[in-house]
Amino acid sequence: MNNIMNELEQKLISMSENDYGYSLYSDDNGNETPLELDPYAEKILKEGQLFKPEKMFCLDMPLGKCHQNVANVFANNEQEEGDKLYTGYTQQYQGGGWMQHSWIVDKDGLIVESTNSDTYPQYFGIEHKSGAFSNALALSQA
């Protein structure tokens, strides 16, 4: 893993809020899984915003396809005025680990999740500026 990924991993661990004793995503055996190489890692590390939502809204879209789901909302012009596309990491409730994720933030700052069964206590990432949803869609194909 390169230095940027190591720094990002340490930053996420420092922001972790859990009682599980670990802060990275864990496999079924409880083994921590290092972060995979992320093309946005440096920007997320330097410019990432932390969200700790008290309320959120969930869309009913396919599980495990967050990058593609949110990119499709924008590609199909289904977003509402003021919606912003974010990518970065989220901390899971069960297991407490951080994983790569994409989501929408609405004009009121409310997190919009693309699947109806996944909600998280913390989000850390960057906004994809106008026209950048194609990059997010490319993420989903990786």
PDB file of C-alpha atoms in Angstrom:
ATOM      1  CA  MET A   1       0.000   0.000   0.000  1.00  0.00           C
ATOM      2  CA  ASN A   2       1.356   3.432  -0.834  1.00  0.00           C
ATOM      3  CA  ASN A   3       1.974   6.261   1.663  1.00  0.00           C
ATOM      4  CA  ILE A   4      -1.232   8.157   0.797  1.00  0.00           C
ATOM      5  CA  MET A   5      -3.336   5.062   1.464  1.00  0.00           C
ATOM      6  CA  ASN A   6      -1.486   4.498   4.755  1.00  0.00           C
ATOM      7  CA  GLU A   7      -2.155   8.109   5.791  1.00  0.00           C
ATOM      8  CA  LEU A   8      -5.815   7.856   4.817  1.00  0.00           C
ATOM      9  CA  GLU A   9      -6.160   4.589   6.723  1.00  0.00           C
ATOM     10  CA  GLN A  10      -4.654   6.183   9.841  1.00  0.00           C
ATOM     11  CA  LYS A  11      -6.969   9.193   9.532  1.00  0.00           C
ATOM     12  CA  LEU A  12     -10.029   6.943   9.297  1.00  0.00           C
ATOM     13  CA  ILE A  13      -8.872   4.915  12.287  1.00  0.00           C
ATOM     14  CA  SER A  14      -8.393   8.118  14.298  1.00  0.00           C
ATOM     15  CA  MET A  15     -11.993   9.153  13.533  1.00  0.00           C
ATOM     16  CA  SER A  16     -13.483   5.766  14.414  1.00  0.00           C
ATOM     17  CA  GLU A  17     -16.233   5.615  16.958  1.00  0.00           C
ATOM     18  CA  ASN A  18     -16.761   2.017  17.982  1.00  0.00           C
ATOM     19  CA  ASP A  19     -16.340  -0.423  20.806  1.00  0.00           C
ATOM     20  CA  TYR A  20     -15.138  -3.306  18.673  1.00  0.00           C
ATOM     21  CA  GLY A  21     -11.397  -2.847  19.123  1.00  0.00           C
ATOM     22  CA  TYR A  22     -10.659  -2.342  15.434  1.00  0.00           C
ATOM     23  CA  SER A  23     -11.357   0.361  12.923  1.00  0.00           C
ATOM     24  CA  LEU A  24     -10.942  -1.099   9.459  1.00  0.00           C
ATOM     25  CA  TYR A  25     -13.336  -3.299   7.535  1.00  0.00           C
ATOM     26  CA  SER A  26     -13.111  -6.902   8.737  1.00  0.00           C
ATOM     27  CA  ASP A  27     -13.776 -10.136   6.890  1.00  0.00           C
ATOM     28  CA  ASP A  28     -16.079 -12.897   8.157  1.00  0.00           C
ATOM     29  CA  ASN A  29     -13.291 -14.199  10.420  1.00  0.00           C
ATOM     30  CA  GLY A  30     -12.759 -10.812  12.102  1.00  0.00           C
ATOM     31  CA  ASN A  31      -9.487 -10.089  10.264  1.00  0.00           C
ATOM     32  CA  GLU A  32      -8.953  -6.416   9.393  1.00  0.00           C
ATOM     33  CA  THR A  33      -8.795  -5.762   5.674  1.00  0.00           C
ATOM     34  CA  PRO A  34      -6.459  -2.947   4.522  1.00  0.00           C
ATOM     35  CA  LEU A  35      -7.946  -0.267   2.290  1.00  0.00           C
ATOM     36  CA  GLU A  36      -7.730  -0.923  -1.428  1.00  0.00           C
ATOM     37  CA  LEU A  37      -5.977   1.589  -3.680  1.00  0.00           C
ATOM     38  CA  ASP A  38      -8.317   4.540  -4.208  1.00  0.00           C
ATOM     39  CA  PRO A  39      -7.810   7.005  -7.096  1.00  0.00           C
ATOM     40  CA  TYR A  40      -9.318   9.759  -4.914  1.00  0.00           C
ATOM     41  CA  ALA A  41      -7.290   8.940  -1.773  1.00  0.00           C
ATOM     42  CA  GLU A  42      -5.088  12.053  -1.773  1.00  0.00           C
ATOM     43  CA  LYS A  43      -8.014  14.408  -2.345  1.00  0.00           C
ATOM     44  CA  ILE A  44     -10.115  12.629   0.292  1.00  0.00           C
ATOM     45  CA  LEU A  45      -7.236  12.822   2.771  1.00  0.00           C
ATOM     46  CA  LYS A  46      -6.706  16.555   2.185  1.00  0.00           C
ATOM     47  CA  GLU A  47     -10.244  17.786   1.522  1.00  0.00           C
ATOM     48  CA  GLY A  48     -12.548  15.143   3.006  1.00  0.00           C
ATOM     49  CA  GLN A  49     -15.608  16.223   4.981  1.00  0.00           C
ATOM     50  CA  LEU A  50     -16.893  14.268   7.970  1.00  0.00           C
ATOM     51  CA  PHE A  51     -20.631  13.687   8.252  1.00  0.00           C
ATOM     52  CA  LYS A  52     -22.315  12.279  11.367  1.00  0.00           C
ATOM     53  CA  PRO A  53     -25.949  12.150  10.298  1.00  0.00           C
ATOM     54  CA  GLU A  54     -28.752  12.041  12.824  1.00  0.00           C
ATOM     55  CA  LYS A  55     -31.335  11.473  10.087  1.00  0.00           C
ATOM     56  CA  MET A  56     -31.062  10.196   6.532  1.00  0.00           C
ATOM     57  CA  PHE A  57     -33.182   9.159   3.590  1.00  0.00           C
ATOM     58  CA  CYS A  58     -32.799   5.800   1.818  1.00  0.00           C
ATOM     59  CA  LEU A  59     -33.531   5.025  -1.831  1.00  0.00           C
ATOM     60  CA  ASP A  60     -34.544   1.524  -2.906  1.00  0.00           C
ATOM     61  CA  MET A  61     -31.686   0.581  -5.222  1.00  0.00           C
ATOM     62  CA  PRO A  62     -29.466  -2.553  -5.530  1.00  0.00           C
ATOM     63  CA  LEU A  63     -27.291  -3.499  -2.559  1.00  0.00           C
ATOM     64  CA  GLY A  64     -23.513  -3.429  -3.023  1.00  0.00           C
ATOM     65  CA  LYS A  65     -23.713  -0.969  -5.931  1.00  0.00           C
ATOM     66  CA  CYS A  66     -23.465   2.385  -4.131  1.00  0.00           C
ATOM     67  CA  HIS A  67     -21.053   4.013  -6.616  1.00  0.00           C
ATOM     68  CA  GLN A  68     -23.122   2.967  -9.604  1.00  0.00           C
ATOM     69  CA  ASN A  69     -26.425   3.776  -7.870  1.00  0.00           C
ATOM     70  CA  VAL A  70     -25.589   7.397  -7.048  1.00  0.00           C
ATOM     71  CA  ALA A  71     -23.881   7.970 -10.383  1.00  0.00           C
ATOM     72  CA  ASN A  72     -27.000   6.677 -12.140  1.00  0.00           C
ATOM     73  CA  VAL A  73     -29.218   9.067 -10.160  1.00  0.00           C
ATOM     74  CA  PHE A  74     -27.193  11.949 -11.617  1.00  0.00           C
ATOM     75  CA  ALA A  75     -26.708  10.428 -15.077  1.00  0.00           C
ATOM     76  CA  ASN A  76     -30.467   9.944 -15.409  1.00  0.00           C
ATOM     77  CA  ASN A  77     -31.219  13.455 -14.054  1.00  0.00           C
ATOM     78  CA  GLU A  78     -33.188  11.966 -11.150  1.00  0.00           C
ATOM     79  CA  GLN A  79     -31.478  14.112  -8.517  1.00  0.00           C
ATOM     80  CA  GLU A  80     -33.304  16.918  -6.796  1.00  0.00           C
ATOM     81  CA  GLU A  81     -32.167  20.540  -6.904  1.00  0.00           C
ATOM     82  CA  GLY A  82     -29.201  21.027  -4.587  1.00  0.00           C
ATOM     83  CA  ASP A  83     -28.199  17.333  -4.417  1.00  0.00           C
ATOM     84  CA  LYS A  84     -24.452  16.652  -4.356  1.00  0.00           C
ATOM     85  CA  LEU A  85     -22.654  13.402  -5.123  1.00  0.00           C
ATOM     86  CA  TYR A  86     -19.987  12.321  -2.595  1.00  0.00           C
ATOM     87  CA  THR A  87     -17.468   9.512  -2.580  1.00  0.00           C
ATOM     88  CA  GLY A  88     -15.136   8.352   0.157  1.00  0.00           C
ATOM     89  CA  TYR A  89     -15.640   6.041   3.124  1.00  0.00           C
ATOM     90  CA  THR A  90     -18.282   5.157   5.657  1.00  0.00           C
ATOM     91  CA  GLN A  91     -18.002   3.472   9.023  1.00  0.00           C
ATOM     92  CA  GLN A  92     -20.282   0.492   9.529  1.00  0.00           C
ATOM     93  CA  TYR A  93     -22.361  -0.040  12.632  1.00  0.00           C
ATOM     94  CA  GLN A  94     -21.807  -3.780  12.825  1.00  0.00           C
ATOM     95  CA  GLY A  95     -18.084  -4.380  12.987  1.00  0.00           C
ATOM     96  CA  GLY A  96     -17.265  -0.702  13.059  1.00  0.00           C
ATOM     97  CA  GLY A  97     -14.956  -0.888  10.042  1.00  0.00           C
ATOM     98  CA  TRP A  98     -14.527   1.743   7.329  1.00  0.00           C
ATOM     99  CA  MET A  99     -15.302   0.841   3.720  1.00  0.00           C
ATOM    100  CA  GLN A 100     -15.284   2.642   0.382  1.00  0.00           C
ATOM    101  CA  HIS A 101     -18.659   4.205  -0.350  1.00  0.00           C
ATOM    102  CA  SER A 102     -20.579   6.812  -2.373  1.00  0.00           C
ATOM    103  CA  TRP A 103     -23.686   8.737  -1.324  1.00  0.00           C
ATOM    104  CA  ILE A 104     -25.753  11.851  -1.971  1.00  0.00           C
ATOM    105  CA  VAL A 105     -26.061  14.912   0.268  1.00  0.00           C
ATOM    106  CA  ASP A 106     -29.231  16.922  -0.319  1.00  0.00           C
ATOM    107  CA  LYS A 107     -29.647  20.706  -0.177  1.00  0.00           C
ATOM    108  CA  ASP A 108     -30.422  20.505   3.572  1.00  0.00           C
ATOM    109  CA  GLY A 109     -27.305  18.436   4.336  1.00  0.00           C
ATOM    110  CA  LEU A 110     -29.279  15.197   4.727  1.00  0.00           C
ATOM    111  CA  ILE A 111     -27.503  11.985   3.676  1.00  0.00           C
ATOM    112  CA  VAL A 112     -29.334  10.124   0.921  1.00  0.00           C
ATOM    113  CA  GLU A 113     -28.337   6.445   0.874  1.00  0.00           C
ATOM    114  CA  SER A 114     -28.805   4.555  -2.372  1.00  0.00           C
ATOM    115  CA  THR A 115     -29.935   1.306  -0.722  1.00  0.00           C
ATOM    116  CA  ASN A 116     -32.724   0.939   1.778  1.00  0.00           C
ATOM    117  CA  SER A 117     -30.887  -1.394   4.144  1.00  0.00           C
ATOM    118  CA  ASP A 118     -27.565   0.401   4.556  1.00  0.00           C
ATOM    119  CA  THR A 119     -27.248   3.343   6.936  1.00  0.00           C
ATOM    120  CA  TYR A 120     -24.049   4.334   8.692  1.00  0.00           C
ATOM    121  CA  PRO A 121     -22.972   6.459  11.680  1.00  0.00           C
ATOM    122  CA  GLN A 122     -20.166   8.341   9.895  1.00  0.00           C
ATOM    123  CA  TYR A 123     -19.232   9.334   6.367  1.00  0.00           C
ATOM    124  CA  PHE A 124     -15.926  10.864   5.236  1.00  0.00           C
ATOM    125  CA  GLY A 125     -15.421  11.954   1.650  1.00  0.00           C
ATOM    126  CA  ILE A 126     -15.349  14.536  -1.091  1.00  0.00           C
ATOM    127  CA  GLU A 127     -17.974  16.060  -3.335  1.00  0.00           C
ATOM    128  CA  HIS A 128     -17.835  15.238  -7.027  1.00  0.00           C
ATOM    129  CA  LYS A 129     -18.313  18.587  -8.721  1.00  0.00           C
ATOM    130  CA  SER A 130     -20.733  19.090 -11.592  1.00  0.00           C
ATOM    131  CA  GLY A 131     -20.098  16.733 -14.480  1.00  0.00           C
ATOM    132  CA  ALA A 132     -17.942  14.397 -12.417  1.00  0.00           C
ATOM    133  CA  PHE A 133     -20.560  11.689 -11.980  1.00  0.00           C
ATOM    134  CA  SER A 134     -18.975   9.789 -14.867  1.00  0.00           C
ATOM    135  CA  ASN A 135     -15.876   9.405 -12.696  1.00  0.00           C
ATOM    136  CA  ALA A 136     -18.032   7.934  -9.942  1.00  0.00           C
ATOM    137  CA  LEU A 137     -19.583   5.557 -12.421  1.00  0.00           C
ATOM    138  CA  ALA A 138     -16.075   4.524 -13.474  1.00  0.00           C
ATOM    139  CA  LEU A 139     -15.385   3.777  -9.793  1.00  0.00           C
ATOM    140  CA  SER A 140     -18.324   1.386  -9.765  1.00  0.00           C
ATOM    141  CA  GLN A 141     -16.927  -0.537 -12.694  1.00  0.00           C
ATOM    142  CA  ALA A 142     -13.557  -1.108 -10.961  1.00  0.00           C
TER     143      ALA A 142
END
